């Protein structure tokens, strides 16, 4: 379920960023660009979450 919510929110944020940045540059909105960016961001977030250690760091 956590992968679904990760994809859901990154997909929405990528679509929003694509729309806003495209509007600022004066280019047309493309859903496919936002969708590709959302998938790439989701994969990146999941990889980073799996690489980071989960246990607390012990101080020496």
mmCIF file with all atom_site columns, N, CA and C in Angstrom:
data_model
loop_
_atom_site.group_PDB
_atom_site.id
_atom_site.type_symbol
_atom_site.label_atom_id
_atom_site.label_alt_id
_atom_site.label_comp_id
_atom_site.label_asym_id
_atom_site.label_entity_id
_atom_site.label_seq_id
_atom_site.pdbx_PDB_ins_code
_atom_site.Cartn_x
_atom_site.Cartn_y
_atom_site.Cartn_z
_atom_site.occupancy
_atom_site.B_iso_or_equiv
_atom_site.pdbx_formal_charge
_atom_site.auth_seq_id
_atom_site.auth_comp_id
_atom_site.auth_asym_id
_atom_site.auth_atom_id
_atom_site.pdbx_PDB_model_num
ATOM 1   N N  . UNK A 1 1  ? 0.814  -1.182 0.000   1.00 0.00 ? 1  UNK A N  1
ATOM 2   C CA . UNK A 1 1  ? 0.000  0.000  0.000   1.00 0.00 ? 1  UNK A CA 1
ATOM 3   C C  . UNK A 1 1  ? 0.867  1.258  0.000   1.00 0.00 ? 1  UNK A C  1
ATOM 4   N N  . UNK A 1 2  ? 2.048  1.188  0.656   1.00 0.00 ? 2  UNK A N  1
ATOM 5   C CA . UNK A 1 2  ? 2.907  2.369  0.699   1.00 0.00 ? 2  UNK A CA 1
ATOM 6   C C  . UNK A 1 2  ? 3.429  2.716  -0.692  1.00 0.00 ? 2  UNK A C  1
ATOM 7   N N  . UNK A 1 3  ? 3.607  1.718  -1.564  1.00 0.00 ? 3  UNK A N  1
ATOM 8   C CA . UNK A 1 3  ? 4.057  2.006  -2.922  1.00 0.00 ? 3  UNK A CA 1
ATOM 9   C C  . UNK A 1 3  ? 2.963  2.703  -3.724  1.00 0.00 ? 3  UNK A C  1
ATOM 10  N N  . UNK A 1 4  ? 1.721  2.343  -3.478  1.00 0.00 ? 4  UNK A N  1
ATOM 11  C CA . UNK A 1 4  ? 0.614  3.006  -4.162  1.00 0.00 ? 4  UNK A CA 1
ATOM 12  C C  . UNK A 1 4  ? 0.552  4.475  -3.798  1.00 0.00 ? 4  UNK A C  1
ATOM 13  N N  . UNK A 1 5  ? 0.621  4.775  -2.492  1.00 0.00 ? 5  UNK A N  1
ATOM 14  C CA . UNK A 1 5  ? 0.531  6.166  -2.057  1.00 0.00 ? 5  UNK A CA 1
ATOM 15  C C  . UNK A 1 5  ? 1.760  6.956  -2.508  1.00 0.00 ? 5  UNK A C  1
ATOM 16  N N  . UNK A 1 6  ? 2.915  6.320  -2.517  1.00 0.00 ? 6  UNK A N  1
ATOM 17  C CA . UNK A 1 6  ? 4.110  6.992  -3.037  1.00 0.00 ? 6  UNK A CA 1
ATOM 18  C C  . UNK A 1 6  ? 3.911  7.364  -4.492  1.00 0.00 ? 6  UNK A C  1
ATOM 19  N N  . UNK A 1 7  ? 3.417  6.421  -5.281  1.00 0.00 ? 7  UNK A N  1
ATOM 20  C CA . UNK A 1 7  ? 3.167  6.699  -6.694  1.00 0.00 ? 7  UNK A CA 1
ATOM 21  C C  . UNK A 1 7  ? 2.078  7.752  -6.868  1.00 0.00 ? 7  UNK A C  1
ATOM 22  N N  . UNK A 1 8  ? 1.021  7.645  -6.109  1.00 0.00 ? 8  UNK A N  1
ATOM 23  C CA . UNK A 1 8  ? -0.099 8.590  -6.220  1.00 0.00 ? 8  UNK A CA 1
ATOM 24  C C  . UNK A 1 8  ? 0.363  10.023 -6.009  1.00 0.00 ? 8  UNK A C  1
ATOM 25  N N  . UNK A 1 9  ? 1.073  10.276 -4.903  1.00 0.00 ? 9  UNK A N  1
ATOM 26  C CA . UNK A 1 9  ? 1.466  11.648 -4.590  1.00 0.00 ? 9  UNK A CA 1
ATOM 27  C C  . UNK A 1 9  ? 2.578  12.145 -5.503  1.00 0.00 ? 9  UNK A C  1
ATOM 28  N N  . UNK A 1 10 ? 3.547  11.306 -5.842  1.00 0.00 ? 10 UNK A N  1
ATOM 29  C CA . UNK A 1 10 ? 4.587  11.771 -6.758  1.00 0.00 ? 10 UNK A CA 1
ATOM 30  C C  . UNK A 1 10 ? 4.019  12.018 -8.146  1.00 0.00 ? 10 UNK A C  1
ATOM 31  N N  . UNK A 1 11 ? 3.050  11.212 -8.559  1.00 0.00 ? 11 UNK A N  1
ATOM 32  C CA . UNK A 1 11 ? 2.413  11.423 -9.859  1.00 0.00 ? 11 UNK A CA 1
ATOM 33  C C  . UNK A 1 11 ? 1.680  12.764 -9.877  1.00 0.00 ? 11 UNK A C  1
ATOM 34  N N  . UNK A 1 12 ? 0.911  13.055 -8.826  1.00 0.00 ? 12 UNK A N  1
ATOM 35  C CA . UNK A 1 12 ? 0.201  14.335 -8.765  1.00 0.00 ? 12 UNK A CA 1
ATOM 36  C C  . UNK A 1 12 ? 1.161  15.527 -8.698  1.00 0.00 ? 12 UNK A C  1
ATOM 37  N N  . UNK A 1 13 ? 2.204  15.402 -7.901  1.00 0.00 ? 13 UNK A N  1
ATOM 38  C CA . UNK A 1 13 ? 3.168  16.495 -7.795  1.00 0.00 ? 13 UNK A CA 1
ATOM 39  C C  . UNK A 1 13 ? 3.933  16.696 -9.098  1.00 0.00 ? 13 UNK A C  1
ATOM 40  N N  . UNK A 1 14 ? 4.238  15.625 -9.801  1.00 0.00 ? 14 UNK A N  1
ATOM 41  C CA . UNK A 1 14 ? 4.925  15.744 -11.093 1.00 0.00 ? 14 UNK A CA 1
ATOM 42  C C  . UNK A 1 14 ? 4.015  16.402 -12.129 1.00 0.00 ? 14 UNK A C  1
ATOM 43  N N  . UNK A 1 15 ? 2.736  16.052 -12.123 1.00 0.00 ? 15 UNK A N  1
ATOM 44  C CA . UNK A 1 15 ? 1.802  16.692 -13.053 1.00 0.00 ? 15 UNK A CA 1
ATOM 45  C C  . UNK A 1 15 ? 1.686  18.187 -12.744 1.00 0.00 ? 15 UNK A C  1
ATOM 46  N N  . UNK A 1 16 ? 1.612  18.526 -11.469 1.00 0.00 ? 16 UNK A N  1
ATOM 47  C CA . UNK A 1 16 ? 1.516  19.925 -11.082 1.00 0.00 ? 16 UNK A CA 1
ATOM 48  C C  . UNK A 1 16 ? 2.770  20.685 -11.494 1.00 0.00 ? 16 UNK A C  1
ATOM 49  N N  . UNK A 1 17 ? 3.934  20.110 -11.246 1.00 0.00 ? 17 UNK A N  1
ATOM 50  C CA . UNK A 1 17 ? 5.191  20.767 -11.609 1.00 0.00 ? 17 UNK A CA 1
ATOM 51  C C  . UNK A 1 17 ? 5.308  20.933 -13.118 1.00 0.00 ? 17 UNK A C  1
ATOM 52  N N  . UNK A 1 18 ? 4.891  19.931 -13.872 1.00 0.00 ? 18 UNK A N  1
ATOM 53  C CA . UNK A 1 18 ? 4.923  20.013 -15.332 1.00 0.00 ? 18 UNK A CA 1
ATOM 54  C C  . UNK A 1 18 ? 4.021  21.137 -15.823 1.00 0.00 ? 18 UNK A C  1
ATOM 55  N N  . UNK A 1 19 ? 2.857  21.254 -15.252 1.00 0.00 ? 19 UNK A N  1
ATOM 56  C CA . UNK A 1 19 ? 1.922  22.308 -15.659 1.00 0.00 ? 19 UNK A CA 1
ATOM 57  C C  . UNK A 1 19 ? 2.453  23.698 -15.314 1.00 0.00 ? 19 UNK A C  1
ATOM 58  N N  . UNK A 1 20 ? 2.936  23.873 -14.083 1.00 0.00 ? 20 UNK A N  1
ATOM 59  C CA . UNK A 1 20 ? 3.399  25.182 -13.632 1.00 0.00 ? 20 UNK A CA 1
ATOM 60  C C  . UNK A 1 20 ? 4.640  25.617 -14.404 1.00 0.00 ? 20 UNK A C  1
ATOM 61  N N  . UNK A 1 21 ? 5.615  24.739 -14.533 1.00 0.00 ? 21 UNK A N  1
ATOM 62  C CA . UNK A 1 21 ? 6.845  25.089 -15.242 1.00 0.00 ? 21 UNK A CA 1
ATOM 63  C C  . UNK A 1 21 ? 6.562  25.340 -16.718 1.00 0.00 ? 21 UNK A C  1
ATOM 64  N N  . UNK A 1 22 ? 5.694  24.527 -17.310 1.00 0.00 ? 22 UNK A N  1
ATOM 65  C CA . UNK A 1 22 ? 5.319  24.755 -18.705 1.00 0.00 ? 22 UNK A CA 1
ATOM 66  C C  . UNK A 1 22 ? 4.606  26.078 -18.900 1.00 0.00 ? 22 UNK A C  1
ATOM 67  N N  . UNK A 1 23 ? 3.748  26.445 -17.971 1.00 0.00 ? 23 UNK A N  1
ATOM 68  C CA . UNK A 1 23 ? 3.046  27.726 -18.056 1.00 0.00 ? 23 UNK A CA 1
ATOM 69  C C  . UNK A 1 23 ? 4.011  28.896 -17.905 1.00 0.00 ? 23 UNK A C  1
ATOM 70  N N  . UNK A 1 24 ? 4.980  28.751 -17.038 1.00 0.00 ? 24 UNK A N  1
ATOM 71  C CA . UNK A 1 24 ? 5.957  29.821 -16.853 1.00 0.00 ? 24 UNK A CA 1
ATOM 72  C C  . UNK A 1 24 ? 6.835  29.999 -18.086 1.00 0.00 ? 24 UNK A C  1
ATOM 73  N N  . UNK A 1 25 ? 7.080  28.931 -18.811 1.00 0.00 ? 25 UNK A N  1
ATOM 74  C CA . UNK A 1 25 ? 7.907  29.011 -20.009 1.00 0.00 ? 25 UNK A CA 1
ATOM 75  C C  . UNK A 1 25 ? 7.087  29.283 -21.260 1.00 0.00 ? 25 UNK A C  1
ATOM 76  N N  . UNK A 1 26 ? 5.779  29.223 -21.145 1.00 0.00 ? 26 UNK A N  1
ATOM 77  C CA . UNK A 1 26 ? 4.908  29.506 -22.276 1.00 0.00 ? 26 UNK A CA 1
ATOM 78  C C  . UNK A 1 26 ? 4.765  28.360 -23.253 1.00 0.00 ? 26 UNK A C  1
ATOM 79  N N  . UNK A 1 27 ? 4.956  27.126 -22.780 1.00 0.00 ? 27 UNK A N  1
ATOM 80  C CA . UNK A 1 27 ? 4.783  25.958 -23.645 1.00 0.00 ? 27 UNK A CA 1
ATOM 81  C C  . UNK A 1 27 ? 3.519  25.207 -23.254 1.00 0.00 ? 27 UNK A C  1
ATOM 82  N N  . UNK A 1 28 ? 3.051  24.361 -24.144 1.00 0.00 ? 28 UNK A N  1
ATOM 83  C CA . UNK A 1 28 ? 1.804  23.632 -23.921 1.00 0.00 ? 28 UNK A CA 1
ATOM 84  C C  . UNK A 1 28 ? 2.006  22.524 -22.885 1.00 0.00 ? 28 UNK A C  1
ATOM 85  N N  . UNK A 1 29 ? 0.943  22.260 -22.128 1.00 0.00 ? 29 UNK A N  1
ATOM 86  C CA . UNK A 1 29 ? 0.962  21.190 -21.122 1.00 0.00 ? 29 UNK A CA 1
ATOM 87  C C  . UNK A 1 29 ? 0.902  19.840 -21.820 1.00 0.00 ? 29 UNK A C  1
ATOM 88  N N  . UNK A 1 30 ? 1.764  18.911 -21.411 1.00 0.00 ? 30 UNK A N  1
ATOM 89  C CA . UNK A 1 30 ? 1.765  17.556 -21.963 1.00 0.00 ? 30 UNK A CA 1
ATOM 90  C C  . UNK A 1 30 ? 1.653  16.565 -20.815 1.00 0.00 ? 30 UNK A C  1
ATOM 91  N N  . UNK A 1 31 ? 0.570  15.795 -20.844 1.00 0.00 ? 31 UNK A N  1
ATOM 92  C CA . UNK A 1 31 ? 0.331  14.810 -19.790 1.00 0.00 ? 31 UNK A CA 1
ATOM 93  C C  . UNK A 1 31 ? 1.417  13.745 -19.771 1.00 0.00 ? 31 UNK A C  1
ATOM 94  N N  . UNK A 1 32 ? 1.891  13.334 -20.950 1.00 0.00 ? 32 UNK A N  1
ATOM 95  C CA . UNK A 1 32 ? 2.878  12.250 -21.025 1.00 0.00 ? 32 UNK A CA 1
ATOM 96  C C  . UNK A 1 32 ? 4.196  12.637 -20.358 1.00 0.00 ? 32 UNK A C  1
ATOM 97  N N  . UNK A 1 33 ? 4.594  13.887 -20.452 1.00 0.00 ? 33 UNK A N  1
ATOM 98  C CA . UNK A 1 33 ? 5.824  14.331 -19.794 1.00 0.00 ? 33 UNK A CA 1
ATOM 99  C C  . UNK A 1 33 ? 5.679  14.227 -18.278 1.00 0.00 ? 33 UNK A C  1
ATOM 100 N N  . UNK A 1 34 ? 4.554  14.670 -17.761 1.00 0.00 ? 34 UNK A N  1
ATOM 101 C CA . UNK A 1 34 ? 4.309  14.570 -16.325 1.00 0.00 ? 34 UNK A CA 1
ATOM 102 C C  . UNK A 1 34 ? 4.210  13.130 -15.858 1.00 0.00 ? 34 UNK A C  1
ATOM 103 N N  . UNK A 1 35 ? 3.604  12.275 -16.679 1.00 0.00 ? 35 UNK A N  1
ATOM 104 C CA . UNK A 1 35 ? 3.480  10.865 -16.311 1.00 0.00 ? 35 UNK A CA 1
ATOM 105 C C  . UNK A 1 35 ? 4.849  10.190 -16.263 1.00 0.00 ? 35 UNK A C  1
ATOM 106 N N  . UNK A 1 36 ? 5.687  10.465 -17.242 1.00 0.00 ? 36 UNK A N  1
ATOM 107 C CA . UNK A 1 36 ? 7.033  9.891  -17.263 1.00 0.00 ? 36 UNK A CA 1
ATOM 108 C C  . UNK A 1 36 ? 7.850  10.398 -16.079 1.00 0.00 ? 36 UNK A C  1
ATOM 109 N N  . UNK A 1 37 ? 7.742  11.685 -15.791 1.00 0.00 ? 37 UNK A N  1
ATOM 110 C CA . UNK A 1 37 ? 8.440  12.261 -14.650 1.00 0.00 ? 37 UNK A CA 1
ATOM 111 C C  . UNK A 1 37 ? 7.930  11.659 -13.336 1.00 0.00 ? 37 UNK A C  1
ATOM 112 N N  . UNK A 1 38 ? 6.624  11.434 -13.228 1.00 0.00 ? 38 UNK A N  1
ATOM 113 C CA . UNK A 1 38 ? 6.058  10.832 -12.023 1.00 0.00 ? 38 UNK A CA 1
ATOM 114 C C  . UNK A 1 38 ? 6.548  9.418  -11.779 1.00 0.00 ? 38 UNK A C  1
ATOM 115 N N  . UNK A 1 39 ? 6.633  8.640  -12.829 1.00 0.00 ? 39 UNK A N  1
ATOM 116 C CA . UNK A 1 39 ? 7.136  7.260  -12.703 1.00 0.00 ? 39 UNK A CA 1
ATOM 117 C C  . UNK A 1 39 ? 8.613  7.275  -12.315 1.00 0.00 ? 39 UNK A C  1
ATOM 118 N N  . UNK A 1 40 ? 9.398  8.138  -12.956 1.00 0.00 ? 40 UNK A N  1
ATOM 119 C CA . UNK A 1 40 ? 10.825 8.222  -12.639 1.00 0.00 ? 40 UNK A CA 1
ATOM 120 C C  . UNK A 1 40 ? 11.048 8.672  -11.203 1.00 0.00 ? 40 UNK A C  1
ATOM 121 N N  . UNK A 1 41 ? 10.279 9.654  -10.759 1.00 0.00 ? 41 UNK A N  1
ATOM 122 C CA . UNK A 1 41 ? 10.408 10.135 -9.382  1.00 0.00 ? 41 UNK A CA 1
ATOM 123 C C  . UNK A 1 41 ? 10.010 9.058  -8.382  1.00 0.00 ? 41 UNK A C  1
ATOM 124 N N  . UNK A 1 42 ? 8.969  8.282  -8.697  1.00 0.00 ? 42 UNK A N  1
ATOM 125 C CA . UNK A 1 42 ? 8.527  7.209  -7.805  1.00 0.00 ? 42 UNK A CA 1
ATOM 126 C C  . UNK A 1 42 ? 9.617  6.158  -7.652  1.00 0.00 ? 42 UNK A C  1
ATOM 127 N N  . UNK A 1 43 ? 10.211 5.749  -8.757  1.00 0.00 ? 43 UNK A N  1
ATOM 128 C CA . UNK A 1 43 ? 11.287 4.750  -8.709  1.00 0.00 ? 43 UNK A CA 1
ATOM 129 C C  . UNK A 1 43 ? 12.460 5.288  -7.893  1.00 0.00 ? 43 UNK A C  1
ATOM 130 N N  . UNK A 1 44 ? 12.815 6.549  -8.107  1.00 0.00 ? 44 UNK A N  1
ATOM 131 C CA . UNK A 1 44 ? 13.918 7.157  -7.363  1.00 0.00 ? 44 UNK A CA 1
ATOM 132 C C  . UNK A 1 44 ? 13.629 7.190  -5.862  1.00 0.00 ? 44 UNK A C  1
ATOM 133 N N  . UNK A 1 45 ? 12.439 7.584  -5.475  1.00 0.00 ? 45 UNK A N  1
ATOM 134 C CA . UNK A 1 45 ? 12.073 7.660  -4.053  1.00 0.00 ? 45 UNK A CA 1
ATOM 135 C C  . UNK A 1 45 ? 12.098 6.269  -3.413  1.00 0.00 ? 45 UNK A C  1
ATOM 136 N N  . UNK A 1 46 ? 11.587 5.273  -4.104  1.00 0.00 ? 46 UNK A N  1
ATOM 137 C CA . UNK A 1 46 ? 11.571 3.908  -3.555  1.00 0.00 ? 46 UNK A CA 1
ATOM 138 C C  . UNK A 1 46 ? 12.992 3.368  -3.401  1.00 0.00 ? 46 UNK A C  1
ATOM 139 N N  . UNK A 1 47 ? 13.866 3.641  -4.378  1.00 0.00 ? 47 UNK A N  1
ATOM 140 C CA . UNK A 1 47 ? 15.257 3.188  -4.283  1.00 0.00 ? 47 UNK A CA 1
ATOM 141 C C  . UNK A 1 47 ? 15.962 3.867  -3.117  1.00 0.00 ? 47 UNK A C  1
ATOM 142 N N  . UNK A 1 48 ? 15.790 5.168  -2.977  1.00 0.00 ? 48 UNK A N  1
ATOM 143 C CA . UNK A 1 48 ? 16.427 5.894  -1.872  1.00 0.00 ? 48 UNK A CA 1
ATOM 144 C C  . UNK A 1 48 ? 15.907 5.391  -0.529  1.00 0.00 ? 48 UNK A C  1
ATOM 145 N N  . UNK A 1 49 ? 14.625 5.126  -0.425  1.00 0.00 ? 49 UNK A N  1
ATOM 146 C CA . UNK A 1 49 ? 14.052 4.627  0.829   1.00 0.00 ? 49 UNK A CA 1
ATOM 147 C C  . UNK A 1 49 ? 14.601 3.254  1.190   1.00 0.00 ? 49 UNK A C  1
ATOM 148 N N  . UNK A 1 50 ? 14.901 2.426  0.199   1.00 0.00 ? 50 UNK A N  1
ATOM 149 C CA . UNK A 1 50 ? 15.439 1.097  0.480   1.00 0.00 ? 50 UNK A CA 1
ATOM 150 C C  . UNK A 1 50 ? 16.936 1.120  0.768   1.00 0.00 ? 50 UNK A C  1
ATOM 151 N N  . UNK A 1 51 ? 17.658 2.113  0.279   1.00 0.00 ? 51 UNK A N  1
ATOM 152 C CA . UNK A 1 51 ? 19.095 2.193  0.488   1.00 0.00 ? 51 UNK A CA 1
ATOM 153 C C  . UNK A 1 51 ? 19.428 2.774  1.859   1.00 0.00 ? 51 UNK A C  1
ATOM 154 N N  . UNK A 1 52 ? 18.631 3.721  2.334   1.00 0.00 ? 52 UNK A N  1
ATOM 155 C CA . UNK A 1 52 ? 18.910 4.339  3.629   1.00 0.00 ? 52 UNK A CA 1
ATOM 156 C C  . UNK A 1 52 ? 18.745 3.324  4.757   1.00 0.00 ? 52 UNK A C  1
ATOM 157 N N  . UNK A 1 53 ? 19.636 3.383  5.749   1.00 0.00 ? 53 UNK A N  1
ATOM 158 C CA . UNK A 1 53 ? 19.518 2.439  6.870   1.00 0.00 ? 53 UNK A CA 1
ATOM 159 C C  . UNK A 1 53 ? 18.272 2.734  7.704   1.00 0.00 ? 53 UNK A C  1
ATOM 160 N N  . UNK A 1 54 ? 17.707 1.677  8.272   1.00 0.00 ? 54 UNK A N  1
ATOM 161 C CA . UNK A 1 54 ? 16.466 1.790  9.032   1.00 0.00 ? 54 UNK A CA 1
ATOM 162 C C  . UNK A 1 54 ? 16.695 1.786  10.543  1.00 0.00 ? 54 UNK A C  1
ATOM 163 N N  . UNK A 1 55 ? 17.848 1.313  10.989  1.00 0.00 ? 55 UNK A N  1
ATOM 164 C CA . UNK A 1 55 ? 18.110 1.240  12.423  1.00 0.00 ? 55 UNK A CA 1
ATOM 165 C C  . UNK A 1 55 ? 18.764 2.534  12.901  1.00 0.00 ? 55 UNK A C  1
ATOM 166 N N  . UNK A 1 56 ? 18.655 2.818  14.181  1.00 0.00 ? 56 UNK A N  1
ATOM 167 C CA . UNK A 1 56 ? 19.259 4.050  14.718  1.00 0.00 ? 56 UNK A CA 1
ATOM 168 C C  . UNK A 1 56 ? 20.791 3.956  14.711  1.00 0.00 ? 56 UNK A C  1
ATOM 169 N N  . UNK A 1 57 ? 21.428 5.106  14.652  1.00 0.00 ? 57 UNK A N  1
ATOM 170 C CA . UNK A 1 57 ? 22.893 5.160  14.652  1.00 0.00 ? 57 UNK A CA 1
ATOM 171 C C  . UNK A 1 57 ? 23.369 5.209  16.096  1.00 0.00 ? 57 UNK A C  1
ATOM 172 N N  . UNK A 1 58 ? 24.338 4.345  16.432  1.00 0.00 ? 58 UNK A N  1
ATOM 173 C CA . UNK A 1 58 ? 24.891 4.311  17.788  1.00 0.00 ? 58 UNK A CA 1
ATOM 174 C C  . UNK A 1 58 ? 26.058 5.289  17.877  1.00 0.00 ? 58 UNK A C  1
ATOM 175 N N  . UNK A 1 59 ? 26.059 6.083  18.925  1.00 0.00 ? 59 UNK A N  1
ATOM 176 C CA . UNK A 1 59 ? 27.141 7.049  19.132  1.00 0.00 ? 59 UNK A CA 1
ATOM 177 C C  . UNK A 1 59 ? 28.256 6.380  19.923  1.00 0.00 ? 59 UNK A C  1
ATOM 178 N N  . UNK A 1 60 ? 29.494 6.652  19.558  1.00 0.00 ? 60 UNK A N  1
ATOM 179 C CA . UNK A 1 60 ? 30.650 6.052  20.226  1.00 0.00 ? 60 UNK A CA 1
ATOM 180 C C  . UNK A 1 60 ? 31.203 6.975  21.261  1.00 0.00 ? 60 UNK A C  1
#
